[in-house]
mmCIF file of N, CA and C in Angstrom:
data_model
loop_
_atom_site.group_PDB
_atom_site.id
_atom_site.type_symbol
_atom_site.label_atom_id
_atom_site.label_comp_id
_atom_site.label_asym_id
_atom_site.label_seq_id
_atom_site.Cartn_x
_atom_site.Cartn_y
_atom_site.Cartn_z
ATOM 1 N N MET A 735 0.871 -1.149 0.029
ATOM 2 C CA MET A 735 0.053 -0.045 -0.034
ATOM 3 C C MET A 735 0.803 1.239 -0.050
ATOM 4 N N LEU A 736 0.654 2.160 -0.935
ATOM 5 C CA LEU A 736 1.381 3.387 -1.021
ATOM 6 C C LEU A 736 0.450 4.548 -0.764
ATOM 7 N N VAL A 737 0.771 5.462 0.176
ATOM 8 C CA VAL A 737 -0.012 6.590 0.714
ATOM 9 C C VAL A 737 0.471 7.832 0.228
ATOM 10 N N ARG A 738 -0.472 8.722 -0.114
ATOM 11 C CA ARG A 738 -0.089 10.145 -0.426
ATOM 12 C C ARG A 738 -1.122 11.063 0.353
ATOM 13 N N GLY A 739 -0.650 11.430 1.496
ATOM 14 C CA GLY A 739 -1.475 12.352 2.348
ATOM 15 C C GLY A 739 -2.683 11.527 2.842
ATOM 16 N N THR A 740 -3.834 11.852 2.444
ATOM 17 C CA THR A 740 -5.061 11.047 2.840
ATOM 18 C C THR A 740 -5.637 10.203 1.800
ATOM 19 N N GLU A 741 -4.801 9.842 0.879
ATOM 20 C CA GLU A 741 -5.268 8.964 -0.294
ATOM 21 C C GLU A 741 -4.308 7.741 -0.377
ATOM 22 N N ALA A 742 -4.736 6.615 -0.859
ATOM 23 C CA ALA A 742 -3.890 5.519 -0.970
ATOM 24 C C ALA A 742 -4.047 4.737 -2.365
ATOM 25 N N ALA A 743 -2.995 3.983 -2.676
ATOM 26 C CA ALA A 743 -3.090 3.126 -3.791
ATOM 27 C C ALA A 743 -2.644 1.692 -3.278
ATOM 28 N N ILE A 744 -3.568 0.742 -3.516
ATOM 29 C CA ILE A 744 -3.203 -0.708 -3.006
ATOM 30 C C ILE A 744 -2.498 -1.383 -4.241
ATOM 31 N N VAL A 745 -1.379 -2.064 -3.975
ATOM 32 C CA VAL A 745 -0.734 -2.761 -5.017
ATOM 33 C C VAL A 745 -0.791 -4.208 -4.594
ATOM 34 N N ASP A 746 -1.548 -4.916 -5.313
ATOM 35 C CA ASP A 746 -2.018 -6.394 -5.178
ATOM 36 C C ASP A 746 -2.931 -6.416 -4.066
ATOM 37 N N THR A 747 -3.812 -7.469 -4.202
ATOM 38 C CA THR A 747 -4.806 -7.621 -3.211
ATOM 39 C C THR A 747 -4.720 -8.951 -2.365
ATOM 40 N N GLY A 748 -3.533 -9.633 -2.604
ATOM 41 C CA GLY A 748 -3.422 -10.856 -1.873
ATOM 42 C C GLY A 748 -4.283 -11.943 -2.219
ATOM 43 N N VAL A 749 -4.265 -13.032 -1.512
ATOM 44 C CA VAL A 749 -5.109 -14.196 -1.589
ATOM 45 C C VAL A 749 -6.517 -13.889 -1.378
ATOM 46 N N ALA A 750 -7.446 -14.711 -1.790
ATOM 47 C CA ALA A 750 -8.855 -14.547 -1.342
ATOM 48 C C ALA A 750 -8.979 -14.511 0.129
ATOM 49 N N GLY A 751 -9.790 -13.605 0.620
ATOM 50 C CA GLY A 751 -10.013 -13.310 2.110
ATOM 51 C C GLY A 751 -9.048 -12.321 2.703
ATOM 52 N N SER A 752 -8.333 -11.622 1.850
ATOM 53 C CA SER A 752 -7.392 -10.669 2.358
ATOM 54 C C SER A 752 -7.972 -9.360 2.635
ATOM 55 N N ALA A 753 -9.171 -9.030 2.021
ATOM 56 C CA ALA A 753 -9.753 -7.634 2.073
ATOM 57 C C ALA A 753 -9.932 -7.039 3.532
ATOM 58 N N GLY A 754 -10.225 -7.863 4.524
ATOM 59 C CA GLY A 754 -10.267 -7.450 5.809
ATOM 60 C C GLY A 754 -8.917 -7.046 6.379
ATOM 61 N N ASP A 755 -7.898 -7.659 6.123
ATOM 62 C CA ASP A 755 -6.501 -7.389 6.480
ATOM 63 C C ASP A 755 -6.089 -6.042 5.814
ATOM 64 N N ILE A 756 -6.489 -5.891 4.632
ATOM 65 C CA ILE A 756 -6.176 -4.640 3.929
ATOM 66 C C ILE A 756 -6.914 -3.510 4.648
ATOM 67 N N GLY A 757 -8.091 -3.702 4.810
ATOM 68 C CA GLY A 757 -8.973 -2.721 5.541
ATOM 69 C C GLY A 757 -8.321 -2.363 6.974
ATOM 70 N N ASP A 758 -7.775 -3.369 7.659
ATOM 71 C CA ASP A 758 -7.108 -3.157 8.954
ATOM 72 C C ASP A 758 -5.891 -2.265 8.783
ATOM 73 N N THR A 759 -5.193 -2.536 7.771
ATOM 74 C CA THR A 759 -3.979 -1.747 7.444
ATOM 75 C C THR A 759 -4.422 -0.362 7.076
ATOM 76 N N LEU A 760 -5.354 -0.132 6.306
ATOM 77 C CA LEU A 760 -5.872 1.300 6.004
ATOM 78 C C LEU A 760 -6.217 1.964 7.323
ATOM 79 N N THR A 761 -6.977 1.348 8.230
ATOM 80 C CA THR A 761 -7.547 1.792 9.499
ATOM 81 C C THR A 761 -6.330 2.216 10.380
ATOM 82 N N SER A 762 -5.270 1.355 10.369
ATOM 83 C CA SER A 762 -3.997 1.685 11.141
ATOM 84 C C SER A 762 -3.354 3.010 10.735
ATOM 85 N N MET A 763 -3.615 3.383 9.448
ATOM 86 C CA MET A 763 -2.997 4.617 8.938
ATOM 87 C C MET A 763 -3.943 5.696 8.879
ATOM 88 N N GLY A 764 -5.123 5.624 9.456
ATOM 89 C CA GLY A 764 -6.133 6.631 9.556
ATOM 90 C C GLY A 764 -7.027 6.849 8.280
ATOM 91 N N LEU A 765 -6.927 5.695 7.376
ATOM 92 C CA LEU A 765 -7.758 5.701 6.166
ATOM 93 C C LEU A 765 -8.788 4.650 6.150
ATOM 94 N N THR A 766 -9.592 4.781 5.166
ATOM 95 C CA THR A 766 -10.618 3.775 4.905
ATOM 96 C C THR A 766 -10.596 3.452 3.478
ATOM 97 N N TYR A 767 -11.379 2.381 3.061
ATOM 98 C CA TYR A 767 -11.531 2.043 1.605
ATOM 99 C C TYR A 767 -11.983 3.305 0.687
ATOM 100 N N ALA A 768 -12.712 4.179 1.328
ATOM 101 C CA ALA A 768 -13.136 5.349 0.639
ATOM 102 C C ALA A 768 -11.949 6.120 0.114
ATOM 103 N N ASP A 769 -10.836 6.064 0.805
ATOM 104 C CA ASP A 769 -9.646 6.868 0.539
ATOM 105 C C ASP A 769 -8.718 6.190 -0.558
ATOM 106 N N VAL A 770 -9.105 5.050 -0.979
ATOM 107 C CA VAL A 770 -8.302 4.312 -1.896
ATOM 108 C C VAL A 770 -8.658 4.908 -3.354
ATOM 109 N N ARG A 771 -7.666 5.335 -4.046
ATOM 110 C CA ARG A 771 -7.806 5.914 -5.351
ATOM 111 C C ARG A 771 -7.512 4.991 -6.401
ATOM 112 N N HIS A 772 -6.559 4.012 -6.265
ATOM 113 C CA HIS A 772 -6.052 3.079 -7.188
ATOM 114 C C HIS A 772 -5.906 1.811 -6.648
ATOM 115 N N VAL A 773 -6.200 0.782 -7.391
ATOM 116 C CA VAL A 773 -5.664 -0.570 -7.134
ATOM 117 C C VAL A 773 -4.954 -1.112 -8.273
ATOM 118 N N ILE A 774 -3.790 -1.448 -8.080
ATOM 119 C CA ILE A 774 -2.844 -1.831 -9.150
ATOM 120 C C ILE A 774 -2.338 -3.311 -8.905
ATOM 121 N N LEU A 775 -2.621 -4.154 -10.041
ATOM 122 C CA LEU A 775 -2.123 -5.469 -9.913
ATOM 123 C C LEU A 775 -0.983 -5.725 -10.623
ATOM 124 N N THR A 776 0.062 -6.427 -9.933
ATOM 125 C CA THR A 776 1.251 -6.574 -10.624
ATOM 126 C C THR A 776 1.175 -7.764 -11.640
ATOM 127 N N HIS A 777 0.321 -8.797 -11.428
ATOM 128 C CA HIS A 777 0.156 -9.744 -12.255
ATOM 129 C C HIS A 777 -1.071 -10.633 -11.970
ATOM 130 N N HIS A 778 -1.491 -11.657 -12.760
ATOM 131 C CA HIS A 778 -2.645 -12.368 -12.671
ATOM 132 C C HIS A 778 -2.753 -13.566 -11.642
ATOM 133 N N HIS A 779 -1.687 -13.847 -10.972
ATOM 134 C CA HIS A 779 -1.714 -15.077 -10.210
ATOM 135 C C HIS A 779 -2.517 -14.773 -8.931
ATOM 136 N N PRO A 780 -3.333 -15.871 -8.448
ATOM 137 C CA PRO A 780 -4.293 -15.828 -7.472
ATOM 138 C C PRO A 780 -3.783 -15.233 -6.056
ATOM 139 N N ASP A 781 -2.530 -15.399 -5.824
ATOM 140 C CA ASP A 781 -1.966 -14.882 -4.561
ATOM 141 C C ASP A 781 -1.759 -13.387 -4.630
ATOM 142 N N HIS A 782 -2.070 -12.708 -5.833
ATOM 143 C CA HIS A 782 -1.854 -11.320 -5.956
ATOM 144 C C HIS A 782 -3.329 -10.746 -6.336
ATOM 145 N N ILE A 783 -4.113 -11.449 -6.871
ATOM 146 C CA ILE A 783 -5.463 -10.854 -7.210
ATOM 147 C C ILE A 783 -6.617 -11.532 -6.538
ATOM 148 N N GLY A 784 -6.377 -12.461 -5.579
ATOM 149 C CA GLY A 784 -7.392 -13.244 -4.946
ATOM 150 C C GLY A 784 -8.582 -12.494 -4.315
ATOM 151 N N SER A 785 -8.206 -11.201 -3.844
ATOM 152 C CA SER A 785 -9.279 -10.420 -3.169
ATOM 153 C C SER A 785 -9.667 -9.206 -3.958
ATOM 154 N N ILE A 786 -9.456 -9.249 -5.278
ATOM 155 C CA ILE A 786 -9.796 -8.138 -6.140
ATOM 156 C C ILE A 786 -11.248 -7.717 -6.065
ATOM 157 N N ASP A 787 -12.154 -8.750 -6.144
ATOM 158 C CA ASP A 787 -13.537 -8.477 -6.132
ATOM 159 C C ASP A 787 -14.072 -7.776 -4.906
ATOM 160 N N ASP A 788 -13.592 -8.279 -3.740
ATOM 161 C CA ASP A 788 -13.957 -7.662 -2.457
ATOM 162 C C ASP A 788 -13.384 -6.249 -2.238
ATOM 163 N N VAL A 789 -12.060 -6.137 -2.733
ATOM 164 C CA VAL A 789 -11.464 -4.810 -2.531
ATOM 165 C C VAL A 789 -12.128 -3.769 -3.498
ATOM 166 N N LEU A 790 -12.530 -4.092 -4.652
ATOM 167 C CA LEU A 790 -13.102 -3.156 -5.576
ATOM 168 C C LEU A 790 -14.600 -2.905 -5.093
ATOM 169 N N ALA A 791 -15.081 -3.811 -4.440
ATOM 170 C CA ALA A 791 -16.487 -3.540 -3.800
ATOM 171 C C ALA A 791 -16.455 -2.696 -2.777
ATOM 172 N N MET A 792 -15.437 -2.698 -1.935
ATOM 173 C CA MET A 792 -15.244 -1.650 -0.881
ATOM 174 C C MET A 792 -14.616 -0.367 -1.279
ATOM 175 N N ALA A 793 -13.761 -0.394 -2.251
ATOM 176 C CA ALA A 793 -13.140 0.773 -2.777
ATOM 177 C C ALA A 793 -13.840 1.253 -4.018
ATOM 178 N N GLU A 794 -15.161 1.576 -3.918
ATOM 179 C CA GLU A 794 -15.978 1.825 -5.046
ATOM 180 C C GLU A 794 -15.407 2.927 -5.963
ATOM 181 N N GLY A 795 -14.773 3.909 -5.487
ATOM 182 C CA GLY A 795 -14.190 5.133 -6.311
ATOM 183 C C GLY A 795 -12.855 4.753 -6.875
ATOM 184 N N ALA A 796 -12.278 3.600 -6.640
ATOM 185 C CA ALA A 796 -10.964 3.332 -7.100
ATOM 186 C C ALA A 796 -10.893 3.037 -8.417
ATOM 187 N N ALA A 797 -9.886 3.430 -9.211
ATOM 188 C CA ALA A 797 -9.532 2.947 -10.472
ATOM 189 C C ALA A 797 -8.725 1.713 -10.315
ATOM 190 N N ALA A 798 -8.826 0.747 -11.228
ATOM 191 C CA ALA A 798 -8.087 -0.424 -11.155
ATOM 192 C C ALA A 798 -7.252 -0.591 -12.362
ATOM 193 N N HIS A 799 -6.067 -1.137 -12.203
ATOM 194 C CA HIS A 799 -5.087 -1.267 -13.338
ATOM 195 C C HIS A 799 -4.368 -2.688 -13.238
ATOM 196 N N ALA A 800 -4.007 -3.110 -14.424
ATOM 197 C CA ALA A 800 -3.037 -4.331 -14.577
ATOM 198 C C ALA A 800 -2.561 -4.355 -15.795
ATOM 199 N N GLY A 801 -1.482 -5.142 -16.008
ATOM 200 C CA GLY A 801 -0.764 -5.314 -17.302
ATOM 201 C C GLY A 801 -1.660 -5.730 -18.412
ATOM 202 N N ALA A 802 -1.643 -5.205 -19.567
ATOM 203 C CA ALA A 802 -2.473 -5.514 -20.672
ATOM 204 C C ALA A 802 -2.494 -6.968 -21.138
ATOM 205 N N GLU A 803 -1.304 -7.545 -21.087
ATOM 206 C CA GLU A 803 -1.115 -8.967 -21.351
ATOM 207 C C GLU A 803 -1.702 -9.972 -20.316
ATOM 208 N N ASP A 804 -2.013 -9.409 -19.141
ATOM 209 C CA ASP A 804 -2.600 -10.261 -18.199
ATOM 210 C C ASP A 804 -4.189 -10.118 -17.971
ATOM 211 N N LEU A 805 -4.780 -9.238 -18.659
ATOM 212 C CA LEU A 805 -6.088 -8.841 -18.480
ATOM 213 C C LEU A 805 -7.084 -10.014 -18.724
ATOM 214 N N ASP A 806 -6.764 -10.778 -19.759
ATOM 215 C CA ASP A 806 -7.647 -11.929 -20.089
ATOM 216 C C ASP A 806 -7.657 -12.895 -18.877
ATOM 217 N N GLU A 807 -6.613 -13.100 -18.128
ATOM 218 C CA GLU A 807 -6.634 -13.968 -17.038
ATOM 219 C C GLU A 807 -7.285 -13.458 -15.806
ATOM 220 N N ILE A 808 -7.355 -12.092 -15.722
ATOM 221 C CA ILE A 808 -7.972 -11.434 -14.616
ATOM 222 C C ILE A 808 -9.466 -11.361 -14.821
ATOM 223 N N ALA A 809 -9.812 -11.091 -15.991
ATOM 224 C CA ALA A 809 -11.237 -11.097 -16.574
ATOM 225 C C ALA A 809 -12.186 -10.305 -15.663
ATOM 226 N N ARG A 810 -11.911 -9.040 -15.500
ATOM 227 C CA ARG A 810 -12.826 -8.121 -14.762
ATOM 228 C C ARG A 810 -13.068 -6.904 -15.760
ATOM 229 N N ASP A 811 -14.194 -6.395 -15.765
ATOM 230 C CA ASP A 811 -14.597 -5.250 -16.606
ATOM 231 C C ASP A 811 -13.874 -3.947 -16.147
ATOM 232 N N ARG A 812 -13.642 -3.785 -14.899
ATOM 233 C CA ARG A 812 -13.402 -2.517 -14.234
ATOM 234 C C ARG A 812 -11.838 -2.220 -14.287
ATOM 235 N N ILE A 813 -11.000 -3.133 -14.929
ATOM 236 C CA ILE A 813 -9.572 -2.939 -14.785
ATOM 237 C C ILE A 813 -8.948 -2.437 -16.215
ATOM 238 N N ASP A 814 -8.189 -1.286 -15.999
ATOM 239 C CA ASP A 814 -7.634 -0.614 -17.151
ATOM 240 C C ASP A 814 -6.333 -1.222 -17.496
ATOM 241 N N ALA A 815 -5.987 -1.389 -18.786
ATOM 242 C CA ALA A 815 -4.736 -1.937 -19.232
ATOM 243 C C ALA A 815 -3.571 -1.068 -19.123
ATOM 244 N N LEU A 816 -2.447 -1.633 -18.641
ATOM 245 C CA LEU A 816 -1.109 -0.943 -18.488
ATOM 246 C C LEU A 816 -0.194 -1.626 -19.459
ATOM 247 N N VAL A 817 0.650 -0.822 -20.095
ATOM 248 C CA VAL A 817 1.670 -1.369 -20.945
ATOM 249 C C VAL A 817 3.161 -0.925 -20.419
ATOM 250 N N GLY A 818 3.170 -0.231 -19.278
ATOM 251 C CA GLY A 818 4.419 0.249 -18.796
ATOM 252 C C GLY A 818 4.697 1.560 -19.279
ATOM 253 N N GLY A 819 5.255 2.525 -18.470
ATOM 254 C CA GLY A 819 5.617 3.912 -18.746
ATOM 255 C C GLY A 819 4.549 4.787 -18.211
ATOM 256 N N GLU A 820 3.354 4.330 -17.798
ATOM 257 C CA GLU A 820 2.347 5.189 -17.303
ATOM 258 C C GLU A 820 2.729 5.785 -15.890
ATOM 259 N N GLU A 821 2.067 6.890 -15.627
ATOM 260 C CA GLU A 821 2.287 7.398 -14.276
ATOM 261 C C GLU A 821 0.926 7.454 -13.593
ATOM 262 N N ILE A 822 0.800 6.748 -12.568
ATOM 263 C CA ILE A 822 -0.497 6.671 -11.778
ATOM 264 C C ILE A 822 -0.223 7.075 -10.416
ATOM 265 N N PHE A 823 -0.989 8.089 -9.849
ATOM 266 C CA PHE A 823 -0.793 8.441 -8.479
ATOM 267 C C PHE A 823 0.591 8.746 -8.008
ATOM 268 N N GLY A 824 1.303 9.476 -8.950
ATOM 269 C CA GLY A 824 2.696 9.655 -8.801
ATOM 270 C C GLY A 824 3.731 8.540 -8.931
ATOM 271 N N LEU A 825 3.229 7.452 -9.394
ATOM 272 C CA LEU A 825 3.962 6.089 -9.332
ATOM 273 C C LEU A 825 4.197 5.750 -10.687
ATOM 274 N N GLU A 826 5.399 5.364 -11.069
ATOM 275 C CA GLU A 826 5.765 4.911 -12.446
ATOM 276 C C GLU A 826 5.493 3.397 -12.548
ATOM 277 N N MET A 827 4.730 3.135 -13.648
ATOM 278 C CA MET A 827 4.407 1.746 -13.970
ATOM 279 C C MET A 827 5.454 1.188 -14.868
ATOM 280 N N LEU A 828 6.078 0.118 -14.534
ATOM 281 C CA LEU A 828 7.163 -0.466 -15.389
ATOM 282 C C LEU A 828 6.916 -1.791 -15.855
ATOM 283 N N ALA A 829 6.876 -2.142 -17.097
ATOM 284 C CA ALA A 829 6.655 -3.440 -17.651
ATOM 285 C C ALA A 829 7.856 -4.329 -17.342
ATOM 286 N N THR A 830 7.449 -5.358 -16.631
ATOM 287 C CA THR A 830 8.455 -6.374 -16.149
ATOM 288 C C THR A 830 8.047 -7.755 -16.601
ATOM 289 N N PRO A 831 7.848 -8.052 -17.860
ATOM 290 C CA PRO A 831 7.288 -9.369 -18.286
ATOM 291 C C PRO A 831 8.292 -10.518 -17.891
ATOM 292 N N GLY A 832 7.845 -11.614 -17.843
ATOM 293 C CA GLY A 832 8.588 -12.835 -17.632
ATOM 294 C C GLY A 832 7.987 -13.779 -16.703
ATOM 295 N N HIS A 833 7.747 -13.332 -15.553
ATOM 296 C CA HIS A 833 6.879 -14.200 -14.571
ATOM 297 C C HIS A 833 5.528 -14.369 -15.077
ATOM 298 N N THR A 834 5.017 -13.295 -15.521
ATOM 299 C CA THR A 834 3.805 -13.431 -16.572
ATOM 300 C C THR A 834 3.940 -12.524 -17.627
ATOM 301 N N GLU A 835 3.246 -12.643 -18.730
ATOM 302 C CA GLU A 835 3.478 -11.799 -20.001
ATOM 303 C C GLU A 835 3.121 -10.385 -19.617
ATOM 304 N N GLY A 836 2.138 -10.095 -18.668
ATOM 305 C CA GLY A 836 1.788 -8.613 -18.413
ATOM 306 C C GLY A 836 2.287 -8.207 -17.182
ATOM 307 N N HIS A 837 3.317 -8.738 -16.487
ATOM 308 C CA HIS A 837 3.741 -8.320 -15.229
ATOM 309 C C HIS A 837 4.210 -6.919 -15.189
ATOM 310 N N ILE A 838 3.677 -6.171 -14.166
ATOM 311 C CA ILE A 838 4.012 -4.857 -13.922
ATOM 312 C C ILE A 838 4.623 -4.586 -12.566
ATOM 313 N N SER A 839 5.622 -3.842 -12.587
ATOM 314 C CA SER A 839 6.302 -3.407 -11.269
ATOM 315 C C SER A 839 6.017 -1.878 -11.030
ATOM 316 N N VAL A 840 5.961 -1.487 -9.906
ATOM 317 C CA VAL A 840 5.694 -0.060 -9.500
ATOM 318 C C VAL A 840 6.768 0.604 -8.863
ATOM 319 N N ILE A 841 7.061 1.819 -9.303
ATOM 320 C CA ILE A 841 8.226 2.524 -8.725
ATOM 321 C C ILE A 841 7.721 3.853 -8.088
ATOM 322 N N ASP A 842 7.958 3.974 -6.832
ATOM 323 C CA ASP A 842 7.726 5.313 -6.069
ATOM 324 C C ASP A 842 9.132 6.009 -5.960
ATOM 325 N N HIS A 843 9.351 6.897 -6.998
ATOM 326 C CA HIS A 843 10.629 7.481 -7.023
ATOM 327 C C HIS A 843 10.849 8.478 -5.696
ATOM 328 N N ASP A 844 9.719 9.056 -5.342
ATOM 329 C CA ASP A 844 9.865 10.064 -4.181
ATOM 330 C C ASP A 844 10.292 9.269 -2.828
ATOM 331 N N ALA A 845 9.753 8.051 -2.724
ATOM 332 C CA ALA A 845 10.014 7.364 -1.410
ATOM 333 C C ALA A 845 11.238 6.323 -1.554
ATOM 334 N N GLY A 846 11.666 6.178 -2.894
ATOM 335 C CA GLY A 846 12.644 5.102 -3.072
ATOM 336 C C GLY A 846 12.230 3.710 -2.967
ATOM 337 N N ILE A 847 11.050 3.499 -3.390
ATOM 338 C CA ILE A 847 10.326 2.194 -3.263
ATOM 339 C C ILE A 847 10.158 1.508 -4.617
ATOM 340 N N LEU A 848 10.529 0.164 -4.690
ATOM 341 C CA LEU A 848 10.077 -0.629 -5.743
ATOM 342 C C LEU A 848 9.264 -1.700 -5.314
ATOM 343 N N VAL A 849 7.978 -1.742 -5.941
ATOM 344 C CA VAL A 849 7.116 -2.973 -5.707
ATOM 345 C C VAL A 849 7.259 -3.810 -6.917
ATOM 346 N N ALA A 850 8.011 -5.021 -6.829
ATOM 347 C CA ALA A 850 8.335 -5.679 -7.958
ATOM 348 C C ALA A 850 7.445 -6.907 -8.109
ATOM 349 N N GLY A 851 6.480 -7.031 -7.272
ATOM 350 C CA GLY A 851 5.483 -8.262 -7.491
ATOM 351 C C GLY A 851 6.390 -9.537 -7.307
ATOM 352 N N ASP A 852 6.277 -10.411 -8.259
ATOM 353 C CA ASP A 852 7.098 -11.542 -8.449
ATOM 354 C C ASP A 852 8.151 -11.491 -9.523
ATOM 355 N N ALA A 853 8.592 -10.313 -9.795
ATOM 356 C CA ALA A 853 9.640 -10.139 -10.962
ATOM 357 C C ALA A 853 11.013 -10.362 -10.241
ATOM 358 N N LEU A 854 11.047 -10.216 -8.912
ATOM 359 C CA LEU A 854 12.281 -10.599 -8.208
ATOM 360 C C LEU A 854 12.084 -11.699 -7.332
ATOM 361 N N ASN A 855 13.040 -12.527 -7.056
ATOM 362 C CA ASN A 855 12.966 -13.573 -5.981
ATOM 363 C C ASN A 855 13.850 -13.267 -4.906
ATOM 364 N N THR A 856 13.260 -13.225 -3.686
ATOM 365 C CA THR A 856 14.079 -12.974 -2.470
ATOM 366 C C THR A 856 14.288 -14.114 -1.627
ATOM 367 N N PHE A 857 14.256 -15.243 -2.147
ATOM 368 C CA PHE A 857 14.420 -16.487 -1.338
ATOM 369 C C PHE A 857 15.807 -16.508 -0.801
ATOM 370 N N ASP A 858 15.845 -17.014 0.535
ATOM 371 C CA ASP A 858 17.183 -17.082 1.190
ATOM 372 C C ASP A 858 17.708 -15.661 1.569
ATOM 373 N N GLY A 859 16.690 -14.711 1.673
ATOM 374 C CA GLY A 859 17.110 -13.365 2.140
ATOM 375 C C GLY A 859 17.838 -12.410 1.184
ATOM 376 N N GLY A 860 18.149 -12.885 0.052
ATOM 377 C CA GLY A 860 18.904 -11.991 -0.918
ATOM 378 C C GLY A 860 17.993 -11.881 -2.202
ATOM 379 N N VAL A 861 18.414 -10.800 -2.948
ATOM 380 C CA VAL A 861 17.583 -10.541 -4.218
ATOM 381 C C VAL A 861 18.255 -11.479 -5.259
ATOM 382 N N GLN A 862 17.483 -12.345 -5.828
ATOM 383 C CA GLN A 862 17.952 -13.233 -6.865
ATOM 384 C C GLN A 862 17.114 -13.034 -8.219
ATOM 385 N N GLY A 863 17.443 -13.653 -9.237
ATOM 386 C CA GLY A 863 16.671 -13.709 -10.450
ATOM 387 C C GLY A 863 15.214 -14.315 -10.211
ATOM 388 N N PRO A 864 14.472 -14.429 -11.118
ATOM 389 C CA PRO A 864 13.185 -14.999 -11.183
ATOM 390 C C PRO A 864 13.193 -16.448 -10.788
ATOM 391 N N ASN A 865 12.137 -16.926 -10.157
ATOM 392 C CA ASN A 865 12.028 -18.287 -9.801
ATOM 393 C C ASN A 865 11.663 -19.106 -10.839
ATOM 394 N N PRO A 866 12.425 -20.045 -11.430
ATOM 395 C CA PRO A 866 12.072 -20.832 -12.667
ATOM 396 C C PRO A 866 10.895 -21.569 -12.540
ATOM 397 N N ASP A 867 10.476 -22.020 -11.211
ATOM 398 C CA ASP A 867 9.245 -22.914 -11.197
ATOM 399 C C ASP A 867 8.031 -22.038 -11.343
ATOM 400 N N PHE A 868 8.146 -20.640 -11.289
ATOM 401 C CA PHE A 868 6.930 -19.886 -11.328
ATOM 402 C C PHE A 868 6.988 -18.730 -12.469
ATOM 403 N N THR A 869 7.867 -18.914 -13.381
ATOM 404 C CA THR A 869 8.135 -17.961 -14.447
ATOM 405 C C THR A 869 7.649 -18.464 -15.748
ATOM 406 N N ALA A 870 6.809 -17.698 -16.470
ATOM 407 C CA ALA A 870 6.334 -17.958 -17.784
ATOM 408 C C ALA A 870 7.467 -18.106 -18.825
ATOM 409 N N ASP A 871 8.345 -17.191 -18.818
ATOM 410 C CA ASP A 871 9.424 -16.873 -19.773
ATOM 411 C C ASP A 871 10.736 -16.553 -19.148
ATOM 412 N N LEU A 872 11.553 -17.289 -18.901
ATOM 413 C CA LEU A 872 12.766 -17.029 -18.137
ATOM 414 C C LEU A 872 13.718 -16.111 -19.032
ATOM 415 N N ASP A 873 13.664 -16.352 -20.286
ATOM 416 C CA ASP A 873 14.533 -15.507 -21.228
ATOM 417 C C ASP A 873 14.187 -13.860 -21.018
ATOM 418 N N VAL A 874 12.831 -13.694 -21.043
ATOM 419 C CA VAL A 874 12.282 -12.331 -20.975
ATOM 420 C C VAL A 874 12.597 -11.789 -19.574
ATOM 421 N N ALA A 875 12.340 -12.672 -18.536
ATOM 422 C CA ALA A 875 12.462 -12.227 -17.110
ATOM 423 C C ALA A 875 13.908 -11.803 -16.928
#
């Protein structure tokens, strides 16, 4: 979750049933789902989009975004296509295909934060290349 003043962007919604935990995190920051302006999905795997329906139902005014190449797998009408290079909520969308064809990473230049979804593997405590067991195209990744 990335916050700008009294507004938030949620990056990935976690597994099914995570909307309550996301709501608790918003509350801990003095925010509610009504303060969510954007929901950005890094890719279509269920551990990243599992709560999208519940989150969008509670964040009624939020725009939703995902990589264009992943939209068929997500299959929701309310999600806008990203190709990389867009700026949303002061965040840069970066096309990082490989894990999935439409994988998107999010850069917050102001805060020095990269949300890489599953484009990076941090197994064993260090940053490594993509996990070959869960990567659609290792050459691209």
